[in-house]
CSV table of C-alpha atoms in Angstrom, one decimal:
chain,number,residue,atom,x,y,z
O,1433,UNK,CA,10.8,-1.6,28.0
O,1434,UNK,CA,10.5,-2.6,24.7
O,1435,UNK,CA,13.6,-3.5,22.7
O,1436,UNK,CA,13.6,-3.4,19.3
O,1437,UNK,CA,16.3,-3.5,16.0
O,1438,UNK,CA,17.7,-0.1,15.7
O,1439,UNK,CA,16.9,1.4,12.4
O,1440,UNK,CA,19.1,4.8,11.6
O,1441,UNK,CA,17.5,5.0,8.0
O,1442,UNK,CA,14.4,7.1,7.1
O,1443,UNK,CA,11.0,6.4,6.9
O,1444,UNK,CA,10.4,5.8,3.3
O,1445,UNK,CA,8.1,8.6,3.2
O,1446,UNK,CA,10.8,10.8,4.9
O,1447,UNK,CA,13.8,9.2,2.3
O,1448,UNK,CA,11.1,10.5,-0.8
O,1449,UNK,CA,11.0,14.1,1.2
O,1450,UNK,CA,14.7,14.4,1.7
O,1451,UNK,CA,15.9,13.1,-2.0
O,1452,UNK,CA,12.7,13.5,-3.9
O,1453,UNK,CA,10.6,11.2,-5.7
O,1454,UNK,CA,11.6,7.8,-7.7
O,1455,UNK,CA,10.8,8.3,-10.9
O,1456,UNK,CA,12.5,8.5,-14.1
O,1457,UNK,CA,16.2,7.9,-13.4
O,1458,UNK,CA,15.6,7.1,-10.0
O,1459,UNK,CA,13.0,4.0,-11.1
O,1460,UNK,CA,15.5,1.3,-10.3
O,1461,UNK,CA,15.5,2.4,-6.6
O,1462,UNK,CA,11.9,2.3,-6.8
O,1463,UNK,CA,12.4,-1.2,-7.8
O,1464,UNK,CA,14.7,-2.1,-5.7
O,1465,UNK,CA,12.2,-1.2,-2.6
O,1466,UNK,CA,9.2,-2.7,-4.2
O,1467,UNK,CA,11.0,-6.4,-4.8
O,1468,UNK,CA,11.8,-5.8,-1.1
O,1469,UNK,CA,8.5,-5.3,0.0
O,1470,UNK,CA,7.3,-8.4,-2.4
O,1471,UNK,CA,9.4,-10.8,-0.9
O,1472,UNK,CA,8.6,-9.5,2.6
O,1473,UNK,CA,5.0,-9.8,2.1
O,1474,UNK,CA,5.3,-13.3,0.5
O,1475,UNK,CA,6.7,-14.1,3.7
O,1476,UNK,CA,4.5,-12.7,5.8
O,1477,UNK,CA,1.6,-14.1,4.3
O,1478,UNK,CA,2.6,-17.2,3.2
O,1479,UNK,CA,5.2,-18.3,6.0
O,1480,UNK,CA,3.9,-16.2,9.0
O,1481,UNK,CA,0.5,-16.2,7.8
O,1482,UNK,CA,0.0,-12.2,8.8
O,1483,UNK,CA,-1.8,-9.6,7.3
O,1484,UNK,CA,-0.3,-6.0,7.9
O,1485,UNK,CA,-3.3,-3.9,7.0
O,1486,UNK,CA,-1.9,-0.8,7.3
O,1487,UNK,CA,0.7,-0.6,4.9
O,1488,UNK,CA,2.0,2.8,4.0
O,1489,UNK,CA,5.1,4.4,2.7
O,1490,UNK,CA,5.6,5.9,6.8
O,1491,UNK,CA,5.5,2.4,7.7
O,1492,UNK,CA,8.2,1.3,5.8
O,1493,UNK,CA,11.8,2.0,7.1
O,1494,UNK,CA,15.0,2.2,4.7
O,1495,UNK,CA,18.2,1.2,6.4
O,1496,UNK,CA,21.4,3.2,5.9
O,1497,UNK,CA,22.5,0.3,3.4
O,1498,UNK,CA,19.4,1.3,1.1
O,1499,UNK,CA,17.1,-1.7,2.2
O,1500,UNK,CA,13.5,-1.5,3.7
O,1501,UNK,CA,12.2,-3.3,6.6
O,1502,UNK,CA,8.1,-3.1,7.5
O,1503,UNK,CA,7.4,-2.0,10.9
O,1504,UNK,CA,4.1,-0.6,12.8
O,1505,UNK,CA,2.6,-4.3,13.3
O,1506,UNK,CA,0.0,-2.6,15.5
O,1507,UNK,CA,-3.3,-3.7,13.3
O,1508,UNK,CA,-1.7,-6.8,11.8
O,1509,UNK,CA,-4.1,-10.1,12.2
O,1510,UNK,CA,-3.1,-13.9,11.6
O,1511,UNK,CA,-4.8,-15.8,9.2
O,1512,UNK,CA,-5.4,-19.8,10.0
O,1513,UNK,CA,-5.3,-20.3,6.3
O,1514,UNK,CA,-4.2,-18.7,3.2
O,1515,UNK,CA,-6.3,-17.7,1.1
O,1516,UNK,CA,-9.3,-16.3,3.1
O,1517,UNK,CA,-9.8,-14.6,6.3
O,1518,UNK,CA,-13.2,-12.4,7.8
O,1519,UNK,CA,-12.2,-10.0,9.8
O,1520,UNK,CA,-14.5,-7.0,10.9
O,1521,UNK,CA,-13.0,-3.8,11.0
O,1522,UNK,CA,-14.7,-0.7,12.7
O,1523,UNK,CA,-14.2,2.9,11.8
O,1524,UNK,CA,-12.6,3.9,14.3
O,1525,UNK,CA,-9.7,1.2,14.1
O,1526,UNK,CA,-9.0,3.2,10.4
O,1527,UNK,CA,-7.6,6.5,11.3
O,1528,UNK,CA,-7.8,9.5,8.1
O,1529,UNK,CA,-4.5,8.6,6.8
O,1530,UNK,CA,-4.5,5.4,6.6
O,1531,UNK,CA,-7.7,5.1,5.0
O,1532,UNK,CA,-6.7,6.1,1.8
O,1533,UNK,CA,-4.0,3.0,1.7
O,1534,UNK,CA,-7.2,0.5,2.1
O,1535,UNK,CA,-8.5,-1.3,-0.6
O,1536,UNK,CA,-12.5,-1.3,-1.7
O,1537,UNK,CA,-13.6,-4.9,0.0
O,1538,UNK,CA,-12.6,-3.4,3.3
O,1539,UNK,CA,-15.2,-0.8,3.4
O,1540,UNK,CA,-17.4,-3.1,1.1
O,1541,UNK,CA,-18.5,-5.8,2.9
O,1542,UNK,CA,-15.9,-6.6,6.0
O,1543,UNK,CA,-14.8,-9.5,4.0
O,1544,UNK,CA,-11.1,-9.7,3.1
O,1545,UNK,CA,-7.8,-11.6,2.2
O,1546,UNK,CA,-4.2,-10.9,2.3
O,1547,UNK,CA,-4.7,-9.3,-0.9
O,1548,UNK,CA,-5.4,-6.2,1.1
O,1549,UNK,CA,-1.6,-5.9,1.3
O,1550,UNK,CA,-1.3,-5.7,-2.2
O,1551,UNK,CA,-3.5,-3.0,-3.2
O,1552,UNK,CA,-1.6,-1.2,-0.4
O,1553,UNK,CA,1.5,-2.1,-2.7
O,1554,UNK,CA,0.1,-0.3,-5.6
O,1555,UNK,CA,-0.7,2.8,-3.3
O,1556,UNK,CA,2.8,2.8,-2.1
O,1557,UNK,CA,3.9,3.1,-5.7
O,1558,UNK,CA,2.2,5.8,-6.1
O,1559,UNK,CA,3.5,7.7,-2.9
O,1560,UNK,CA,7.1,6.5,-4.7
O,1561,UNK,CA,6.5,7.9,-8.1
O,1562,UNK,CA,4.6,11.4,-6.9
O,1563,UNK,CA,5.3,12.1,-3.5
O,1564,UNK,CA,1.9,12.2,-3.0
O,1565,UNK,CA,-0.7,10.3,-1.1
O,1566,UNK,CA,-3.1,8.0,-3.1
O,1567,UNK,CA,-6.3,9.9,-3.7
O,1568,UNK,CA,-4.4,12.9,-3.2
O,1569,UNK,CA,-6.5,14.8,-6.0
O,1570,UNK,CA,-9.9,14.3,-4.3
O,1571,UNK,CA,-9.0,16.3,-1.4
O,1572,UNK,CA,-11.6,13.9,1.1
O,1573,UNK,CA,-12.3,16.3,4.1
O,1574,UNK,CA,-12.9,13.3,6.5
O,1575,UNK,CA,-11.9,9.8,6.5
O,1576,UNK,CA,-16.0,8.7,6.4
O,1577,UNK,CA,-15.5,11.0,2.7
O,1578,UNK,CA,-12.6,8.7,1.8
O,1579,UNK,CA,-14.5,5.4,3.0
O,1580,UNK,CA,-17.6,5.9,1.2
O,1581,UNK,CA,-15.9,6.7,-2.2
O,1582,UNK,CA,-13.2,3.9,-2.3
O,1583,UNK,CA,-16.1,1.6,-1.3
O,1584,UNK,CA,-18.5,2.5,-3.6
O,1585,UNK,CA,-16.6,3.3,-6.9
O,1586,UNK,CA,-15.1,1.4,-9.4
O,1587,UNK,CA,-11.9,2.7,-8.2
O,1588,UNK,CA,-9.3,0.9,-10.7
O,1589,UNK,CA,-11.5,2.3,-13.5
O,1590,UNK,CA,-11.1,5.8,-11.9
O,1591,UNK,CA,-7.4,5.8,-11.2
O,1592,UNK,CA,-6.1,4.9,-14.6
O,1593,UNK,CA,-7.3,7.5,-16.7
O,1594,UNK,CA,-5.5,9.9,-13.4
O,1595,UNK,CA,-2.3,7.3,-13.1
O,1596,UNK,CA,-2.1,7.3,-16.8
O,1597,UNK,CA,-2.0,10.8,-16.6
O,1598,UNK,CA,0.1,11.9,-14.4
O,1599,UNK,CA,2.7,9.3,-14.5
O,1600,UNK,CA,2.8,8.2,-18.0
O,1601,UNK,CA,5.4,10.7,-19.3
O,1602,UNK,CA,8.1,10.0,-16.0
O,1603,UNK,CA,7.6,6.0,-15.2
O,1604,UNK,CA,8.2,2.5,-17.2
O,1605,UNK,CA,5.2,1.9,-18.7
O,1606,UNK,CA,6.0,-1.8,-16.9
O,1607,UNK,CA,5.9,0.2,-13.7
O,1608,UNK,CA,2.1,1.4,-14.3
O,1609,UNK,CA,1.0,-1.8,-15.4
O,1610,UNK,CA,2.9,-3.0,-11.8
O,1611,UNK,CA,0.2,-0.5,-9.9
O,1612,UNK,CA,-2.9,-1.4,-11.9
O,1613,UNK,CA,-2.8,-4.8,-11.1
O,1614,UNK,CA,-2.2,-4.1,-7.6
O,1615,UNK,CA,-4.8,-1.9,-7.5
O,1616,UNK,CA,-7.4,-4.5,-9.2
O,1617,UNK,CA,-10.9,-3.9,-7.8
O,1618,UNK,CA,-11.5,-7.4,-8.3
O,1619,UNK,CA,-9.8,-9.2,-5.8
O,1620,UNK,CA,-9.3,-12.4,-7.8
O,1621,UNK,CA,-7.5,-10.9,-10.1
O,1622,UNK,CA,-5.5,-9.3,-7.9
O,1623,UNK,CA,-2.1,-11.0,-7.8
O,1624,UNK,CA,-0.8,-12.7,-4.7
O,1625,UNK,CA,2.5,-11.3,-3.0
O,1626,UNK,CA,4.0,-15.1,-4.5
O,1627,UNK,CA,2.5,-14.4,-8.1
């Protein structure tokens, strides 16, 4: 048996089906979830020392009160430090959906920090703001399709002018600056969960 907190909210990605996307009016919510999130992945990296790795607006759950808690642990890893952690990760530990929630290095080089999490952040925001998946416009056919192109592309260059785009008339412009710093190719200017 495995006993676990009983959660009888949605899925985040099921609350955004059932009442719609967060933009425009609804931005504060969005708000709301992402400080949420923040605070929860300051803790986990800086207190438990975890890295999720497969953050996603499914594996985020939304209480009946309106707050989120992060669940689906299963390819989380602990970090001895900080700020730096190798890890290798195969293909076949990234399923299709969750590919197009990892950031560049991932695919890059195998070489990675808990700023993974972020970038995931900023794809979540995106999922908030459109109901749609990041990358949803490419239409990958595989996840190999999806794992080549996020690796190999300047891929903060070629989301903005689409973010920008699409999302400029219905969020804060604050709230598209939010994503494109989470979803900084390079990962030292990326900004830590703390920052």
């Amino acid at each position: 048996y495995i006993l676990m907190e009983y959660i009888a909210g949605k899925t985040l990605i099921e609350y955004i089906e059932a009442y719609g996307v967060l933009s425009g009016q609804q931005e504060p919510l969005a708000q709301k979830f992402i400080k949420q999130l923040v605070i929860a992945l300051h803790y986990l990296h800086e207190t438990c020392h975890i890295i999720h790795r497969d953050l996603k607006a499914r594996n985020i759950l939304v209480t009946k009160q309106g707050n989120i808690k992060v669940c689906d642990f299963g390819s989380a890893t602990t970090t001895t430090t900080t700020t730096s952690t190798t890890q290798q990760l195969h293909a076949q530990d990234i399923n299709f959906h969750t590919a197009l929630w990892t950031a560049p290095e991932l695919f890059i080089d195998d070489t990675y920090n808990e700023k993974i999490d972020i970038w995931s952040l900023g794809c979540i925001m995106i999922e908030l703001f459109t109901g749609q998946t990041p990358w949803y416009y490419k239409n990958f056919q595989n996840m190999f399709q999806a794992m080549y192109h996020i690796g190999q592309i300047d891929a903060k260059s070629e989301i903005k002018p689409f973010l920008i785009a699409d999302l400029k008339d219905i969020i804060s412009s604050t709230a598209l600056d939010f994503i494109m710093l989470c979803l900084h190719n390079d990962v030292e200017q990326r900004p830590s969960a703390k920052q």
